[in-house]
Each structure stands twice: as C-alpha cells, then as structure tokens.
PDB file of C-alpha atoms in Angstrom:
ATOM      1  CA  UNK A  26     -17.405  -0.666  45.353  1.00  0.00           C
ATOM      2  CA  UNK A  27     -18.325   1.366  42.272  1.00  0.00           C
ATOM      3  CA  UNK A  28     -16.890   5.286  42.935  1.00  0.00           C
ATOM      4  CA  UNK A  29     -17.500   8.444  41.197  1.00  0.00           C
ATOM      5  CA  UNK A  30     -16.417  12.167  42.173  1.00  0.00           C
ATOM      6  CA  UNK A  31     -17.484  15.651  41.833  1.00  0.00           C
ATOM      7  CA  UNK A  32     -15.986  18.615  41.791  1.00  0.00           C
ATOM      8  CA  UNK A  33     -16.398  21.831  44.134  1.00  0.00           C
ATOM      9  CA  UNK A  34     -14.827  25.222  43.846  1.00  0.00           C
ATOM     10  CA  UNK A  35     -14.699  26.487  47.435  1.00  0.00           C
ATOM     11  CA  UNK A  36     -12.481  29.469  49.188  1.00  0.00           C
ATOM     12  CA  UNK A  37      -9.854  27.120  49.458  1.00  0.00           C
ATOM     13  CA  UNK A  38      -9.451  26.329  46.420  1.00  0.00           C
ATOM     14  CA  UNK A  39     -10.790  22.739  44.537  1.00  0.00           C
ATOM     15  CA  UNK A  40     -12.744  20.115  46.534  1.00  0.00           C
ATOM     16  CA  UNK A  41     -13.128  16.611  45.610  1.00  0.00           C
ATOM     17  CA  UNK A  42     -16.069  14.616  46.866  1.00  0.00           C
ATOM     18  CA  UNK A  43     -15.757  11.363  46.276  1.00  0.00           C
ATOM     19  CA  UNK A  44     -19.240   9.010  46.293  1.00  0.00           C
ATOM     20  CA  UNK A  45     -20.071   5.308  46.314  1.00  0.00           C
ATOM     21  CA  UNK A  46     -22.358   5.037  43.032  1.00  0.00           C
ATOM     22  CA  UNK A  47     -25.109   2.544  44.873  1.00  0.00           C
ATOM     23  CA  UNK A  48     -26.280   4.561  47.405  1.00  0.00           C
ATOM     24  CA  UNK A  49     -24.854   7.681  47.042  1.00  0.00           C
ATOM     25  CA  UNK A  50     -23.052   7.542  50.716  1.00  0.00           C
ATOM     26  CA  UNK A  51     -19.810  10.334  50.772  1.00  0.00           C
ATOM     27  CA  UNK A  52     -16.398   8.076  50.822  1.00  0.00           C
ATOM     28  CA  UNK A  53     -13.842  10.863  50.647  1.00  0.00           C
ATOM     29  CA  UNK A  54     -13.413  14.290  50.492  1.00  0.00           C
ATOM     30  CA  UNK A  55      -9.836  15.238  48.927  1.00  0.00           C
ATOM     31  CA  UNK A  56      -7.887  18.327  47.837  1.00  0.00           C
ATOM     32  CA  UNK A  57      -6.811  16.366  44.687  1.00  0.00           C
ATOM     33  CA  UNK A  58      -8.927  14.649  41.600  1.00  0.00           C
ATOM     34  CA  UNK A  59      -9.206  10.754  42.878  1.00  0.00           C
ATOM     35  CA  UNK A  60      -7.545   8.573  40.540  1.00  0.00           C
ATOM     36  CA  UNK A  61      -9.787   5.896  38.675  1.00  0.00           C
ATOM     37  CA  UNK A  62     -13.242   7.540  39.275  1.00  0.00           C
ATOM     38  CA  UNK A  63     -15.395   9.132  36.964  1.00  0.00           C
ATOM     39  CA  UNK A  64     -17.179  12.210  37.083  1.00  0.00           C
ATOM     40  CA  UNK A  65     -20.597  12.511  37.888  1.00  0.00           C
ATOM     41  CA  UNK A  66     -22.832  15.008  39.978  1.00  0.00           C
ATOM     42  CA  UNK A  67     -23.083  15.147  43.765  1.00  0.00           C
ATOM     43  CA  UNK A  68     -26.341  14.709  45.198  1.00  0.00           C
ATOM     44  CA  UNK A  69     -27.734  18.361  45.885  1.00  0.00           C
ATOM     45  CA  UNK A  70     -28.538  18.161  49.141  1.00  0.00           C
ATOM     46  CA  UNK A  71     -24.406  17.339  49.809  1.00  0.00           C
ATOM     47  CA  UNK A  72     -23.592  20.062  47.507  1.00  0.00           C
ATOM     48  CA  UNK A  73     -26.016  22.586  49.310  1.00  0.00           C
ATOM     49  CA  UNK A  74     -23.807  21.314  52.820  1.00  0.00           C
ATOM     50  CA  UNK A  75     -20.353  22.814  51.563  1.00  0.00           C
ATOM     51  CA  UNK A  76     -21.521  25.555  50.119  1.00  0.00           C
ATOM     52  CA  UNK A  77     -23.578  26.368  53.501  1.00  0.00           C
ATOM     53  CA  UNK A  78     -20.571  25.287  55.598  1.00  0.00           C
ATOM     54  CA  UNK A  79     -18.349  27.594  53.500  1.00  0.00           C
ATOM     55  CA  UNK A  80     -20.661  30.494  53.492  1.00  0.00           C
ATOM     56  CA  UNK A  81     -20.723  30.435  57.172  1.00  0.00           C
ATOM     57  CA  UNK A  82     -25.092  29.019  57.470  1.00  0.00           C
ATOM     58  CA  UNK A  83     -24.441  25.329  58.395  1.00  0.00           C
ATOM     59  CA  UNK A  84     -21.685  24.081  60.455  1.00  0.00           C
ATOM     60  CA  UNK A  85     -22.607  20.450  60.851  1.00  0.00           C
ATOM     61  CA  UNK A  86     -22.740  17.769  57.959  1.00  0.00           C
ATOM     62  CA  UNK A  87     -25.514  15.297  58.344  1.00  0.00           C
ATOM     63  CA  UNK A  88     -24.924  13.906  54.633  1.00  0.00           C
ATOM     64  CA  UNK A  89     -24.459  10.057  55.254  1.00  0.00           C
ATOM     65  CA  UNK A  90     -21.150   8.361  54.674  1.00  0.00           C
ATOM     66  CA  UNK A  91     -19.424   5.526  54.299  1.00  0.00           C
ATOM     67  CA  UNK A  92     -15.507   4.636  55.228  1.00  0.00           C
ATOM     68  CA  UNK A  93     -13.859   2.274  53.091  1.00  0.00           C
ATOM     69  CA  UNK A  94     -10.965   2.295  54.834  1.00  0.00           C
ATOM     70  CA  UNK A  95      -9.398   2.919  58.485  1.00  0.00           C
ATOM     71  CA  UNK A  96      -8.632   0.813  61.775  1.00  0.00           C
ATOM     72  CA  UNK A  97     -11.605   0.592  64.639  1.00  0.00           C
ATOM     73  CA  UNK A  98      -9.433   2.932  66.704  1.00  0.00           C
ATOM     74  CA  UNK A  99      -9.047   5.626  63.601  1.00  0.00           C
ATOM     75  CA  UNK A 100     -12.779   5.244  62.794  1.00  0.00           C
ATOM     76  CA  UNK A 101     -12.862   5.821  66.741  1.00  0.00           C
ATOM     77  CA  UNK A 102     -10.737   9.398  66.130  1.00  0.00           C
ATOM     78  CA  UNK A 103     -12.598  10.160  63.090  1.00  0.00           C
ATOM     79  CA  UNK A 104     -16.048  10.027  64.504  1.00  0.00           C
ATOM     80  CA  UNK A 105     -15.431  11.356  67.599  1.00  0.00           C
ATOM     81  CA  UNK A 106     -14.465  14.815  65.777  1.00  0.00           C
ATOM     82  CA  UNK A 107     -17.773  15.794  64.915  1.00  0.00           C
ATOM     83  CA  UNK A 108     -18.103  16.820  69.089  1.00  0.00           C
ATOM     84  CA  UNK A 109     -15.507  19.858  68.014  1.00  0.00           C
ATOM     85  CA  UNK A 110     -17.943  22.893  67.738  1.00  0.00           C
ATOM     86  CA  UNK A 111     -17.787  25.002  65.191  1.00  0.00           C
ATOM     87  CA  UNK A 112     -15.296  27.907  65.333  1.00  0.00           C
ATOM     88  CA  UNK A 113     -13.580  26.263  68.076  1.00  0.00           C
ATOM     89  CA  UNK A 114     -10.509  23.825  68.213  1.00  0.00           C
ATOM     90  CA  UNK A 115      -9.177  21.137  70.928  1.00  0.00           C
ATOM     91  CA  UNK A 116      -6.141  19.480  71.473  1.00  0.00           C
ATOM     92  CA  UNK A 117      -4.773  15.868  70.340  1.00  0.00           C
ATOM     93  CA  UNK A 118      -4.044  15.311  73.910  1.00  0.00           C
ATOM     94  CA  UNK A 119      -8.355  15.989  74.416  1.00  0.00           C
ATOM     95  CA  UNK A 120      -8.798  14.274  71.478  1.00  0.00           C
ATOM     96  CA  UNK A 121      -7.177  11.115  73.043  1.00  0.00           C
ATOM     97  CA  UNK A 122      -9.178  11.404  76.357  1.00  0.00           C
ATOM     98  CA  UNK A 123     -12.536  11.423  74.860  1.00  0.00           C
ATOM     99  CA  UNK A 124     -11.518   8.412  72.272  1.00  0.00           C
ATOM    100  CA  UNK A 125     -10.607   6.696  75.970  1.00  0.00           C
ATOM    101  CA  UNK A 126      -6.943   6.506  75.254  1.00  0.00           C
ATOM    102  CA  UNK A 127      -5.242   8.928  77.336  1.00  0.00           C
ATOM    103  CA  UNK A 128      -1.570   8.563  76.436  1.00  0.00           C
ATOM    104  CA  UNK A 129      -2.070   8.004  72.510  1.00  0.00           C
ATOM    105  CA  UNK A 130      -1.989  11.817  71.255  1.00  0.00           C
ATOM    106  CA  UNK A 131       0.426  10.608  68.631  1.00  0.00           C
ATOM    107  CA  UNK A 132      -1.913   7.442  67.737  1.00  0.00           C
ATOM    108  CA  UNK A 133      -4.635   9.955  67.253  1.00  0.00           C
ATOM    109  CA  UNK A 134      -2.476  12.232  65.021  1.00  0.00           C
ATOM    110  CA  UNK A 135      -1.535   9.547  62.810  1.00  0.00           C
ATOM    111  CA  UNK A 136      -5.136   8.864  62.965  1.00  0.00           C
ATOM    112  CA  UNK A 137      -6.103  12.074  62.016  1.00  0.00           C
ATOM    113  CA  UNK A 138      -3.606  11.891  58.912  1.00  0.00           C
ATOM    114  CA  UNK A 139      -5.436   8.781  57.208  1.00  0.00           C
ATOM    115  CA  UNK A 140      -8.862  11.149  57.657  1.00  0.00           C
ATOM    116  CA  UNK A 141     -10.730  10.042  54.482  1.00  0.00           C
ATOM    117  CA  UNK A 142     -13.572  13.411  54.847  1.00  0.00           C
ATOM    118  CA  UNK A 143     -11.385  16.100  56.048  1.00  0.00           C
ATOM    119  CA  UNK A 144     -14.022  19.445  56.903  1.00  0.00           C
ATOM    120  CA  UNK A 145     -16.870  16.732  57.046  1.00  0.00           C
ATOM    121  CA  UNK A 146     -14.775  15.405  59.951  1.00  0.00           C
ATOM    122  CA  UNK A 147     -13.021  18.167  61.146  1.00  0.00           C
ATOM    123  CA  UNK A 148      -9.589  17.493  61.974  1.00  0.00           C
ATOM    124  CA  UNK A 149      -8.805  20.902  61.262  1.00  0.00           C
ATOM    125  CA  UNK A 150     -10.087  21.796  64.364  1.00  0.00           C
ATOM    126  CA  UNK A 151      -7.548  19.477  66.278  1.00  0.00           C
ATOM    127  CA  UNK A 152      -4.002  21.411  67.285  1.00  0.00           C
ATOM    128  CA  UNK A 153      -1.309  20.999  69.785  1.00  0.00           C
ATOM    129  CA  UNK A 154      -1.659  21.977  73.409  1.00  0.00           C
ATOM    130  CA  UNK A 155       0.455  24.915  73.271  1.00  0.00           C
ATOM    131  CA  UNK A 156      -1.743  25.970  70.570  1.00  0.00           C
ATOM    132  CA  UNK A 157       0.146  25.420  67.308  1.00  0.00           C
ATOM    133  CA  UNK A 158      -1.416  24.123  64.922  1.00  0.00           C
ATOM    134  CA  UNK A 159       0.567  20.884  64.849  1.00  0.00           C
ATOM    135  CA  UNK A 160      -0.274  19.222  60.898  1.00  0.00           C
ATOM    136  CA  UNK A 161      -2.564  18.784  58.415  1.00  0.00           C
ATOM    137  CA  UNK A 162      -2.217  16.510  55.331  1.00  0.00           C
ATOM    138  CA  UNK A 163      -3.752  18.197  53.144  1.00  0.00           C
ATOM    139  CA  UNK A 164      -1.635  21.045  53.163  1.00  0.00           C
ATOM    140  CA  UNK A 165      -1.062  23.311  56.379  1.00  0.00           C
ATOM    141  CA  UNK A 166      -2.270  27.033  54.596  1.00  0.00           C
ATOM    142  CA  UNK A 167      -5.572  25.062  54.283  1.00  0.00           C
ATOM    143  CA  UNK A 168      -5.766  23.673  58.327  1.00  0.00           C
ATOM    144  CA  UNK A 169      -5.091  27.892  59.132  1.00  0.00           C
ATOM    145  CA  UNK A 170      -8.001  29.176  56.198  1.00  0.00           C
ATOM    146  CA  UNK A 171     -10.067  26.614  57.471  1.00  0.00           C
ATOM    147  CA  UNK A 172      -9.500  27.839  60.932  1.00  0.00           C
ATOM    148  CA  UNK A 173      -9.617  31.618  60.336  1.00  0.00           C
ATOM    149  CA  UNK A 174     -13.070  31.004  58.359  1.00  0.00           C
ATOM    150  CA  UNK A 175     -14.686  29.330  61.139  1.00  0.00           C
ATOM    151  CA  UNK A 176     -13.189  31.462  63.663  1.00  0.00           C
ATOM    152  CA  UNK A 177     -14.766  35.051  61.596  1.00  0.00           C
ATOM    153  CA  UNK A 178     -17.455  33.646  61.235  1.00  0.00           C
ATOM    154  CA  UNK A 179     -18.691  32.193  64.768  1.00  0.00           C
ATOM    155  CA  UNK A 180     -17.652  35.684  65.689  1.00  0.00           C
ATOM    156  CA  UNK A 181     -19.831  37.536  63.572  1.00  0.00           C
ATOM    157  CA  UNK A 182     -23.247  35.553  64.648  1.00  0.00           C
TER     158      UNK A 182
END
C-alpha cells in the first residue's frame, strides 16, 4: 500500500499524519517524519480535525482509517479507546474489562504501545489505577500536555 505524509505544527510540537494514497484513509499518526513516504497534503477535512481537537472545538475524530498493522486483540484495545470522553482518563485495569479481558492490564499496555493513531485513538487518556500516568511511547511530557489540554479545556465549557 502506496503511503504519503503530512505535516502538522500543533502545541506539542510536530505531527505526522501518515495516509494511504488510494483512498485517502489515516494509517498513522507519529511524533517523527515516517521513513520512505513522500510528502503530500492531508485531506482538509482531517486537517480541520486536529486543529479543532487542539483548539479545544472537536473532541472526537470521525476521519476514516485504516490499520496496517496490529493483532485482533490490539485492534480490540485500540478501538475500544474512542469510549474515553474527552477531558477524562481511565485505567488499564478498565481498559481490560471493557476489551473483555479482565486480568490482561499489561496485554493492553503493550497494546497501547504499538498504537499506530495516538490522539485519534486516545491512549493518552489511559493511566494506572493509582493515578500515575503509567507510559506513553511517544514521549511521556506529551501523554501529561495532552492531558492538561484536555483537562483546561473540558473545564472551561
């Protein structure tokens, strides 16, 4: 499959989105340039859902995607993130009830590390029970930005 990326500038610093070139379906969202795409121009309408997300008017991507990689059970975790509300987080120990797997918290964290649309999917929003944060690939500063964003700006609607 044929990929191209585009680049954002965001509060957190550079965004990646990373597109299949048939059908225009969002493969990856990254914090780094992908490796062997070219560059080419987002769709606007996917464009106009970060910049909406990040300026606090839209919380919810409906932009379609694609995964091009993962196991059924991490497709499982990934999906099943979108039922985090904005502004809010849950635990990977929720996270692994409502993917019907009650004792694989760990399972979903590594599941949650191979996320291919981090913010689309938000596993952000996912920390430990105690309420640290637990990880983020990414980068950790950008799990507690994302976080504080959301968090200011639920609280100001």
């Amino acid at each position: 499959m044929t990929l191209f990326y585009d680049f954002l500038d965001s509060p957190i610093g550079a965004i990646y989105l990373l597109i299949t070139a048939k059908d225009l379906k969002l493969a990856g969202v990254s914090f780094v340039r992908p490796a062997g795409a070219r560059r080419g121009a987002a769709p606007a309408r996917l464009s106009d859902e970060f910049n909406s997300y990040f300026h606090g008017h839209g919380a919810q991507f409906n932009y379609p995607i694609v995964f091009m990689s993962g196991t059924t059970f991490e497709r499982e975790v990934w999906l099943a993130l979108r039922k985090v509300p904005y502004g809010q987080t849950r635990s990977y120990k929720w996270l692994s009830q409502e993917v019907g797997r009650p004792g694989a918290s760990r399972a979903v964290g590594q599941a949650l590390s191979r996320n291919p649309l981090p913010i689309v999917l938000p596993c952000h929003r996912i920390i430990e029970s105690g309420g640290g944060l637990g990880g983020y690939s990414p980068d950790i500063a950008i799990k507690r930005k994302l976080l504080e964003m959301e968090y200011y700006q639920a609280a100001s609607k």
